[in-house]
Amino acid sequence: EVELSSDGSAVNTGPKGVINDWRRFKQLETEQRQEQRREMERLIKKLSMTCRSHLDEETNTQKQKELQEKINGKVPW
């Protein structure tokens, strides 16, 4: 009588069981590596620096001034 583990594989396995276990291990290892790569890409995107040109800064400053003037009631909506 063969005893089965919780994942359905046999506890006392022969060569085929060992090969299947090795394949499953490699599959899990690959999935873990892919997840780590995705996590690394998310961190890289999150922590990457963005560059803004001088023109972008001037445009942003002008928009901030206009918004502040609208808030203060100097410019009609």
PDB file of N, CA and C in Angstrom:
ATOM      1  N   GLU A   1       0.847  -1.186   0.000  1.00  0.00           N
ATOM      2  CA  GLU A   1       0.000   0.000   0.000  1.00  0.00           C
ATOM      3  C   GLU A   1       0.886   1.241   0.000  1.00  0.00           C
ATOM      4  N   VAL A   2       0.540   2.202  -0.846  1.00  0.00           N
ATOM      5  CA  VAL A   2       1.321   3.429  -0.979  1.00  0.00           C
ATOM      6  C   VAL A   2       0.621   4.540  -0.214  1.00  0.00           C
ATOM      7  N   GLU A   3       1.378   5.248   0.582  1.00  0.00           N
ATOM      8  CA  GLU A   3       0.851   6.345   1.373  1.00  0.00           C
ATOM      9  C   GLU A   3       0.973   7.648   0.571  1.00  0.00           C
ATOM     10  N   LEU A   4      -0.086   8.462   0.539  1.00  0.00           N
ATOM     11  CA  LEU A   4      -0.070   9.719  -0.226  1.00  0.00           C
ATOM     12  C   LEU A   4       0.082  10.910   0.705  1.00  0.00           C
ATOM     13  N   SER A   5       0.825  11.910   0.230  1.00  0.00           N
ATOM     14  CA  SER A   5       0.973  13.138   1.012  1.00  0.00           C
ATOM     15  C   SER A   5      -0.170  14.089   0.672  1.00  0.00           C
ATOM     16  N   SER A   6      -0.185  15.271   1.269  1.00  0.00           N
ATOM     17  CA  SER A   6      -1.277  16.226   1.074  1.00  0.00           C
ATOM     18  C   SER A   6      -1.371  16.748  -0.356  1.00  0.00           C
ATOM     19  N   ASP A   7      -0.271  16.771  -1.088  1.00  0.00           N
ATOM     20  CA  ASP A   7      -0.323  17.262  -2.470  1.00  0.00           C
ATOM     21  C   ASP A   7      -0.587  16.152  -3.475  1.00  0.00           C
ATOM     22  N   GLY A   8      -0.828  14.931  -3.026  1.00  0.00           N
ATOM     23  CA  GLY A   8      -1.169  13.834  -3.901  1.00  0.00           C
ATOM     24  C   GLY A   8       0.005  13.007  -4.354  1.00  0.00           C
ATOM     25  N   SER A   9       1.216  13.390  -3.976  1.00  0.00           N
ATOM     26  CA  SER A   9       2.375  12.598  -4.367  1.00  0.00           C
ATOM     27  C   SER A   9       2.612  11.506  -3.326  1.00  0.00           C
ATOM     28  N   ALA A  10       3.232  10.454  -3.767  1.00  0.00           N
ATOM     29  CA  ALA A  10       3.495   9.332  -2.872  1.00  0.00           C
ATOM     30  C   ALA A  10       4.656   9.652  -1.950  1.00  0.00           C
ATOM     31  N   VAL A  11       4.582   9.144  -0.721  1.00  0.00           N
ATOM     32  CA  VAL A  11       5.637   9.364   0.253  1.00  0.00           C
ATOM     33  C   VAL A  11       6.843   8.486  -0.069  1.00  0.00           C
ATOM     34  N   ASN A  12       6.600   7.210  -0.387  1.00  0.00           N
ATOM     35  CA  ASN A  12       7.672   6.287  -0.765  1.00  0.00           C
ATOM     36  C   ASN A  12       7.668   6.190  -2.286  1.00  0.00           C
ATOM     37  N   THR A  13       8.495   6.992  -2.931  1.00  0.00           N
ATOM     38  CA  THR A  13       8.462   7.033  -4.386  1.00  0.00           C
ATOM     39  C   THR A  13       9.670   6.351  -4.990  1.00  0.00           C
ATOM     40  N   GLY A  14       9.483   5.967  -6.232  1.00  0.00           N
ATOM     41  CA  GLY A  14      10.581   5.391  -7.001  1.00  0.00           C
ATOM     42  C   GLY A  14      11.190   6.462  -7.886  1.00  0.00           C
ATOM     43  N   PRO A  15      11.909   6.052  -8.912  1.00  0.00           N
ATOM     44  CA  PRO A  15      12.580   6.997  -9.807  1.00  0.00           C
ATOM     45  C   PRO A  15      11.617   7.978 -10.473  1.00  0.00           C
ATOM     46  N   LYS A  16      10.441   7.511 -10.879  1.00  0.00           N
ATOM     47  CA  LYS A  16       9.477   8.402 -11.520  1.00  0.00           C
ATOM     48  C   LYS A  16       8.994   9.469 -10.548  1.00  0.00           C
ATOM     49  N   GLY A  17       8.774   9.085  -9.314  1.00  0.00           N
ATOM     50  CA  GLY A  17       8.342  10.052  -8.304  1.00  0.00           C
ATOM     51  C   GLY A  17       9.411  11.084  -8.017  1.00  0.00           C
ATOM     52  N   VAL A  18      10.654  10.636  -7.992  1.00  0.00           N
ATOM     53  CA  VAL A  18      11.771  11.556  -7.761  1.00  0.00           C
ATOM     54  C   VAL A  18      11.875  12.540  -8.916  1.00  0.00           C
ATOM     55  N   ILE A  19      11.720  12.053 -10.137  1.00  0.00           N
ATOM     56  CA  ILE A  19      11.769  12.927 -11.319  1.00  0.00           C
ATOM     57  C   ILE A  19      10.626  13.932 -11.272  1.00  0.00           C
ATOM     58  N   ASN A  20       9.425  13.475 -10.913  1.00  0.00           N
ATOM     59  CA  ASN A  20       8.278  14.385 -10.813  1.00  0.00           C
ATOM     60  C   ASN A  20       8.504  15.431  -9.721  1.00  0.00           C
ATOM     61  N   ASP A  21       9.049  14.997  -8.588  1.00  0.00           N
ATOM     62  CA  ASP A  21       9.351  15.944  -7.509  1.00  0.00           C
ATOM     63  C   ASP A  21      10.367  16.987  -7.970  1.00  0.00           C
ATOM     64  N   TRP A  22      11.371  16.535  -8.714  1.00  0.00           N
ATOM     65  CA  TRP A  22      12.394  17.459  -9.213  1.00  0.00           C
ATOM     66  C   TRP A  22      11.791  18.454 -10.198  1.00  0.00           C
ATOM     67  N   ARG A  23      10.918  17.971 -11.076  1.00  0.00           N
ATOM     68  CA  ARG A  23      10.240  18.873 -12.030  1.00  0.00           C
ATOM     69  C   ARG A  23       9.396  19.902 -11.293  1.00  0.00           C
ATOM     70  N   ARG A  24       8.677  19.465 -10.288  1.00  0.00           N
ATOM     71  CA  ARG A  24       7.835  20.386  -9.503  1.00  0.00           C
ATOM     72  C   ARG A  24       8.715  21.412  -8.782  1.00  0.00           C
ATOM     73  N   PHE A  25       9.829  20.963  -8.221  1.00  0.00           N
ATOM     74  CA  PHE A  25      10.758  21.870  -7.555  1.00  0.00           C
ATOM     75  C   PHE A  25      11.273  22.922  -8.532  1.00  0.00           C
ATOM     76  N   LYS A  26      11.667  22.509  -9.728  1.00  0.00           N
ATOM     77  CA  LYS A  26      12.171  23.439 -10.735  1.00  0.00           C
ATOM     78  C   LYS A  26      11.080  24.418 -11.165  1.00  0.00           C
ATOM     79  N   GLN A  27       9.849  23.941 -11.286  1.00  0.00           N
ATOM     80  CA  GLN A  27       8.741  24.813 -11.648  1.00  0.00           C
ATOM     81  C   GLN A  27       8.530  25.877 -10.573  1.00  0.00           C
ATOM     82  N   LEU A  28       8.521  25.471  -9.314  1.00  0.00           N
ATOM     83  CA  LEU A  28       8.347  26.420  -8.214  1.00  0.00           C
ATOM     84  C   LEU A  28       9.513  27.405  -8.154  1.00  0.00           C
ATOM     85  N   GLU A  29      10.707  26.907  -8.415  1.00  0.00           N
ATOM     86  CA  GLU A  29      11.893  27.757  -8.407  1.00  0.00           C
ATOM     87  C   GLU A  29      11.791  28.824  -9.501  1.00  0.00           C
ATOM     88  N   THR A  30      11.342  28.436 -10.686  1.00  0.00           N
ATOM     89  CA  THR A  30      11.172  29.372 -11.797  1.00  0.00           C
ATOM     90  C   THR A  30      10.106  30.410 -11.471  1.00  0.00           C
ATOM     91  N   GLU A  31       8.991  29.968 -10.906  1.00  0.00           N
ATOM     92  CA  GLU A  31       7.915  30.897 -10.531  1.00  0.00           C
ATOM     93  C   GLU A  31       8.409  31.899  -9.492  1.00  0.00           C
ATOM     94  N   GLN A  32       9.190  31.431  -8.538  1.00  0.00           N
ATOM     95  CA  GLN A  32       9.716  32.327  -7.504  1.00  0.00           C
ATOM     96  C   GLN A  32      10.668  33.347  -8.116  1.00  0.00           C
ATOM     97  N   ARG A  33      11.524  32.910  -9.030  1.00  0.00           N
ATOM     98  CA  ARG A  33      12.458  33.819  -9.700  1.00  0.00           C
ATOM     99  C   ARG A  33      11.706  34.884 -10.500  1.00  0.00           C
ATOM    100  N   GLN A  34      10.629  34.477 -11.191  1.00  0.00           N
ATOM    101  CA  GLN A  34       9.829  35.424 -11.964  1.00  0.00           C
ATOM    102  C   GLN A  34       9.161  36.443 -11.048  1.00  0.00           C
ATOM    103  N   GLU A  35       8.645  35.996  -9.920  1.00  0.00           N
ATOM    104  CA  GLU A  35       8.008  36.910  -8.969  1.00  0.00           C
ATOM    105  C   GLU A  35       9.024  37.894  -8.407  1.00  0.00           C
ATOM    106  N   GLN A  36      10.222  37.414  -8.095  1.00  0.00           N
ATOM    107  CA  GLN A  36      11.272  38.300  -7.596  1.00  0.00           C
ATOM    108  C   GLN A  36      11.654  39.325  -8.656  1.00  0.00           C
ATOM    109  N   ARG A  37      11.702  38.919  -9.915  1.00  0.00           N
ATOM    110  CA  ARG A  37      12.026  39.831 -11.005  1.00  0.00           C
ATOM    111  C   ARG A  37      10.945  40.910 -11.146  1.00  0.00           C
ATOM    112  N   ARG A  38       9.667  40.487 -11.071  1.00  0.00           N
ATOM    113  CA  ARG A  38       8.565  41.463 -11.153  1.00  0.00           C
ATOM    114  C   ARG A  38       8.628  42.451  -9.986  1.00  0.00           C
ATOM    115  N   GLU A  39       8.908  41.946  -8.795  1.00  0.00           N
ATOM    116  CA  GLU A  39       9.012  42.816  -7.621  1.00  0.00           C
ATOM    117  C   GLU A  39      10.174  43.793  -7.774  1.00  0.00           C
ATOM    118  N   MET A  40      11.286  43.325  -8.305  1.00  0.00           N
ATOM    119  CA  MET A  40      12.439  44.189  -8.528  1.00  0.00           C
ATOM    120  C   MET A  40      12.091  45.281  -9.544  1.00  0.00           C
ATOM    121  N   GLU A  41      11.378  44.925 -10.606  1.00  0.00           N
ATOM    122  CA  GLU A  41      10.969  45.921 -11.606  1.00  0.00           C
ATOM    123  C   GLU A  41      10.039  46.958 -10.988  1.00  0.00           C
ATOM    124  N   ARG A  42       9.117  46.506 -10.123  1.00  0.00           N
ATOM    125  CA  ARG A  42       8.221  47.467  -9.449  1.00  0.00           C
ATOM    126  C   ARG A  42       9.024  48.426  -8.578  1.00  0.00           C
ATOM    127  N   LEU A  43       9.994  47.894  -7.847  1.00  0.00           N
ATOM    128  CA  LEU A  43      10.820  48.762  -7.006  1.00  0.00           C
ATOM    129  C   LEU A  43      11.654  49.734  -7.832  1.00  0.00           C
ATOM    130  N   ILE A  44      12.193  49.258  -8.931  1.00  0.00           N
ATOM    131  CA  ILE A  44      12.986  50.127  -9.799  1.00  0.00           C
ATOM    132  C   ILE A  44      12.131  51.275 -10.319  1.00  0.00           C
ATOM    133  N   LYS A  45      10.923  50.960 -10.777  1.00  0.00           N
ATOM    134  CA  LYS A  45      10.034  52.009 -11.275  1.00  0.00           C
ATOM    135  C   LYS A  45       9.659  52.977 -10.163  1.00  0.00           C
ATOM    136  N   LYS A  46       9.414  52.446  -8.984  1.00  0.00           N
ATOM    137  CA  LYS A  46       9.014  53.278  -7.850  1.00  0.00           C
ATOM    138  C   LYS A  46      10.148  54.198  -7.408  1.00  0.00           C
ATOM    139  N   LEU A  47      11.363  53.683  -7.398  1.00  0.00           N
ATOM    140  CA  LEU A  47      12.486  54.438  -6.866  1.00  0.00           C
ATOM    141  C   LEU A  47      13.281  55.191  -7.937  1.00  0.00           C
ATOM    142  N   SER A  48      12.909  55.019  -9.202  1.00  0.00           N
ATOM    143  CA  SER A  48      13.675  55.678 -10.255  1.00  0.00           C
ATOM    144  C   SER A  48      13.451  57.190 -10.205  1.00  0.00           C
ATOM    145  N   MET A  49      14.488  57.888 -10.549  1.00  0.00           N
ATOM    146  CA  MET A  49      14.420  59.347 -10.554  1.00  0.00           C
ATOM    147  C   MET A  49      13.799  59.813 -11.862  1.00  0.00           C
ATOM    148  N   THR A  50      13.058  60.886 -11.792  1.00  0.00           N
ATOM    149  CA  THR A  50      12.511  61.476 -13.008  1.00  0.00           C
ATOM    150  C   THR A  50      13.194  62.808 -13.236  1.00  0.00           C
ATOM    151  N   CYS A  51      13.370  63.119 -14.473  1.00  0.00           N
ATOM    152  CA  CYS A  51      14.035  64.376 -14.826  1.00  0.00           C
ATOM    153  C   CYS A  51      13.011  65.343 -15.404  1.00  0.00           C
ATOM    154  N   ARG A  52      13.116  66.586 -15.014  1.00  0.00           N
ATOM    155  CA  ARG A  52      12.256  67.626 -15.547  1.00  0.00           C
ATOM    156  C   ARG A  52      13.136  68.719 -16.108  1.00  0.00           C
ATOM    157  N   SER A  53      12.753  69.198 -17.259  1.00  0.00           N
ATOM    158  CA  SER A  53      13.537  70.249 -17.889  1.00  0.00           C
ATOM    159  C   SER A  53      13.228  71.595 -17.224  1.00  0.00           C
ATOM    160  N   HIS A  54      14.047  72.579 -17.553  1.00  0.00           N
ATOM    161  CA  HIS A  54      13.838  73.926 -17.038  1.00  0.00           C
ATOM    162  C   HIS A  54      12.483  74.460 -17.504  1.00  0.00           C
ATOM    163  N   LEU A  55      12.129  74.157 -18.747  1.00  0.00           N
ATOM    164  CA  LEU A  55      10.842  74.586 -19.286  1.00  0.00           C
ATOM    165  C   LEU A  55       9.687  73.949 -18.505  1.00  0.00           C
ATOM    166  N   ASP A  56       9.816  72.681 -18.167  1.00  0.00           N
ATOM    167  CA  ASP A  56       8.791  72.017 -17.360  1.00  0.00           C
ATOM    168  C   ASP A  56       8.635  72.704 -16.005  1.00  0.00           C
ATOM    169  N   GLU A  57       9.751  73.068 -15.404  1.00  0.00           N
ATOM    170  CA  GLU A  57       9.715  73.750 -14.106  1.00  0.00           C
ATOM    171  C   GLU A  57       9.034  75.110 -14.217  1.00  0.00           C
ATOM    172  N   GLU A  58       9.351  75.861 -15.283  1.00  0.00           N
ATOM    173  CA  GLU A  58       8.719  77.173 -15.479  1.00  0.00           C
ATOM    174  C   GLU A  58       7.219  77.027 -15.696  1.00  0.00           C
ATOM    175  N   THR A  59       6.814  76.053 -16.501  1.00  0.00           N
ATOM    176  CA  THR A  59       5.393  75.817 -16.750  1.00  0.00           C
ATOM    177  C   THR A  59       4.680  75.451 -15.457  1.00  0.00           C
ATOM    178  N   ASN A  60       5.288  74.604 -14.670  1.00  0.00           N
ATOM    179  CA  ASN A  60       4.702  74.194 -13.392  1.00  0.00           C
ATOM    180  C   ASN A  60       4.588  75.387 -12.450  1.00  0.00           C
ATOM    181  N   THR A  61       5.617  76.225 -12.404  1.00  0.00           N
ATOM    182  CA  THR A  61       5.591  77.411 -11.553  1.00  0.00           C
ATOM    183  C   THR A  61       4.472  78.351 -11.979  1.00  0.00           C
ATOM    184  N   GLN A  62       4.315  78.540 -13.301  1.00  0.00           N
ATOM    185  CA  GLN A  62       3.258  79.413 -13.817  1.00  0.00           C
ATOM    186  C   GLN A  62       1.880  78.855 -13.455  1.00  0.00           C
ATOM    187  N   LYS A  63       1.692  77.565 -13.604  1.00  0.00           N
ATOM    188  CA  LYS A  63       0.410  76.954 -13.256  1.00  0.00           C
ATOM    189  C   LYS A  63       0.118  77.115 -11.773  1.00  0.00           C
ATOM    190  N   GLN A  64       1.144  76.970 -10.935  1.00  0.00           N
ATOM    191  CA  GLN A  64       0.964  77.146  -9.496  1.00  0.00           C
ATOM    192  C   GLN A  64       0.551  78.575  -9.170  1.00  0.00           C
ATOM    193  N   LYS A  65       1.171  79.557  -9.853  1.00  0.00           N
ATOM    194  CA  LYS A  65       0.813  80.967  -9.634  1.00  0.00           C
ATOM    195  C   LYS A  65      -0.625  81.219 -10.036  1.00  0.00           C
ATOM    196  N   GLU A  66      -1.026  80.685 -11.199  1.00  0.00           N
ATOM    197  CA  GLU A  66      -2.407  80.876 -11.664  1.00  0.00           C
ATOM    198  C   GLU A  66      -3.400  80.232 -10.695  1.00  0.00           C
ATOM    199  N   LEU A  67      -3.085  79.069 -10.222  1.00  0.00           N
ATOM    200  CA  LEU A  67      -3.956  78.389  -9.269  1.00  0.00           C
ATOM    201  C   LEU A  67      -4.064  79.180  -7.975  1.00  0.00           C
ATOM    202  N   GLN A  68      -2.948  79.707  -7.506  1.00  0.00           N
ATOM    203  CA  GLN A  68      -2.961  80.503  -6.273  1.00  0.00           C
ATOM    204  C   GLN A  68      -3.784  81.774  -6.458  1.00  0.00           C
ATOM    205  N   GLU A  69      -3.676  82.399  -7.630  1.00  0.00           N
ATOM    206  CA  GLU A  69      -4.465  83.599  -7.903  1.00  0.00           C
ATOM    207  C   GLU A  69      -5.951  83.277  -7.945  1.00  0.00           C
ATOM    208  N   LYS A  70      -6.309  82.138  -8.541  1.00  0.00           N
ATOM    209  CA  LYS A  70      -7.722  81.727  -8.553  1.00  0.00           C
ATOM    210  C   LYS A  70      -8.223  81.496  -7.130  1.00  0.00           C
ATOM    211  N   ILE A  71      -7.387  80.883  -6.327  1.00  0.00           N
ATOM    212  CA  ILE A  71      -7.775  80.612  -4.925  1.00  0.00           C
ATOM    213  C   ILE A  71      -7.959  81.924  -4.183  1.00  0.00           C
ATOM    214  N   ASN A  72      -7.098  82.872  -4.444  1.00  0.00           N
ATOM    215  CA  ASN A  72      -7.184  84.169  -3.768  1.00  0.00           C
ATOM    216  C   ASN A  72      -8.273  85.060  -4.343  1.00  0.00           C
ATOM    217  N   GLY A  73      -8.905  84.661  -5.450  1.00  0.00           N
ATOM    218  CA  GLY A  73     -10.011  85.418  -6.019  1.00  0.00           C
ATOM    219  C   GLY A  73      -9.573  86.517  -6.962  1.00  0.00           C
ATOM    220  N   LYS A  74      -8.355  86.547  -7.395  1.00  0.00           N
ATOM    221  CA  LYS A  74      -7.877  87.582  -8.293  1.00  0.00           C
ATOM    222  C   LYS A  74      -8.256  87.319  -9.737  1.00  0.00           C
ATOM    223  N   VAL A  75      -8.427  86.082 -10.115  1.00  0.00           N
ATOM    224  CA  VAL A  75      -8.750  85.725 -11.490  1.00  0.00           C
ATOM    225  C   VAL A  75     -10.121  85.052 -11.474  1.00  0.00           C
ATOM    226  N   PRO A  76     -11.063  85.533 -12.325  1.00  0.00           N
ATOM    227  CA  PRO A  76     -12.387  84.872 -12.368  1.00  0.00           C
ATOM    228  C   PRO A  76     -12.279  83.467 -12.963  1.00  0.00           C
ATOM    229  N   TRP A  77     -13.125  82.594 -12.527  1.00  0.00           N
ATOM    230  CA  TRP A  77     -13.121  81.199 -12.990  1.00  0.00           C
ATOM    231  C   TRP A  77     -13.672  81.175 -14.363  1.00  0.00           C
TER     232      TRP A  77
END
